[in-house]
CSV table of C-alpha atoms in Angstrom, one decimal:
chain,number,residue,atom,x,y,z
F,1,MET,CA,0.3,0.4,-0.3
F,2,LYS,CA,2.8,2.3,0.8
F,3,ILE,CA,4.4,1.6,-2.9
F,4,ILE,CA,0.9,2.8,-4.4
F,5,TYR,CA,1.0,6.2,-2.2
F,6,CYS,CA,4.4,7.0,-3.0
F,7,TYR,CA,3.7,6.4,-6.5
F,8,LEU,CA,0.9,8.7,-6.7
F,9,THR,CA,2.4,11.2,-4.6
F,10,ILE,CA,5.3,11.3,-7.3
F,11,LEU,CA,3.1,11.5,-9.9
F,12,MET,CA,1.2,14.3,-8.6
F,13,LEU,CA,4.4,16.4,-8.1
F,14,THR,CA,5.3,16.1,-11.6
F,15,PHE,CA,2.4,17.9,-13.0
F,16,ASN,CA,2.9,21.5,-14.1
F,17,VAL,CA,0.0,23.9,-14.2
F,18,ASN,CA,0.1,27.2,-16.3
F,19,ALA,CA,-2.5,29.7,-15.2
F,20,LYS,CA,-3.3,33.4,-16.7
F,21,VAL,CA,-5.2,36.0,-14.4
F,22,ILE,CA,-7.8,37.7,-16.1
F,23,THR,CA,-9.5,40.5,-14.7
F,24,VAL,CA,-13.1,41.5,-15.9
F,25,ASN,CA,-13.2,45.4,-15.5
F,26,ASN,CA,-16.1,46.1,-18.2
F,27,ALA,CA,-19.7,45.3,-17.5
F,28,SER,CA,-20.6,46.1,-21.1
F,29,ASP,CA,-20.7,43.2,-23.6
F,30,ASN,CA,-18.2,44.7,-26.6
F,31,ASN,CA,-16.5,41.4,-27.4
F,32,ASN,CA,-13.8,42.9,-28.8
F,33,GLY,CA,-12.0,39.7,-28.9
F,34,ASN,CA,-9.0,40.9,-26.5
F,35,CYS,CA,-8.3,41.8,-22.7
F,36,GLU,CA,-5.8,44.1,-22.7
F,37,LEU,CA,-7.0,47.3,-21.9
F,38,ASP,CA,-10.9,46.6,-21.2
F,39,CYS,CA,-12.3,43.1,-20.7
F,40,SER,CA,-15.9,41.9,-20.3
F,41,LEU,CA,-16.9,38.6,-19.1
F,42,ARG,CA,-17.5,37.4,-22.6
F,43,ASP,CA,-13.9,38.5,-23.8
F,44,ALA,CA,-12.5,36.8,-20.8
F,45,ILE,CA,-14.3,33.7,-21.8
F,46,MET,CA,-13.0,33.7,-25.1
F,47,THR,CA,-9.2,34.8,-24.4
F,48,ALA,CA,-9.3,31.7,-21.8
F,49,LYS,CA,-10.4,29.0,-24.5
């Protein structure tokens, strides 16, 4: 049983996760395709895909 726990621990430590923080700062639905200056919720979703 210890071997399984050790294997799972090593397996979990080897995964890399990359994430980008997207801040929604505009309440309008402009959908201009980028989130550099103003970012609506729709823009954030489209950027995250």
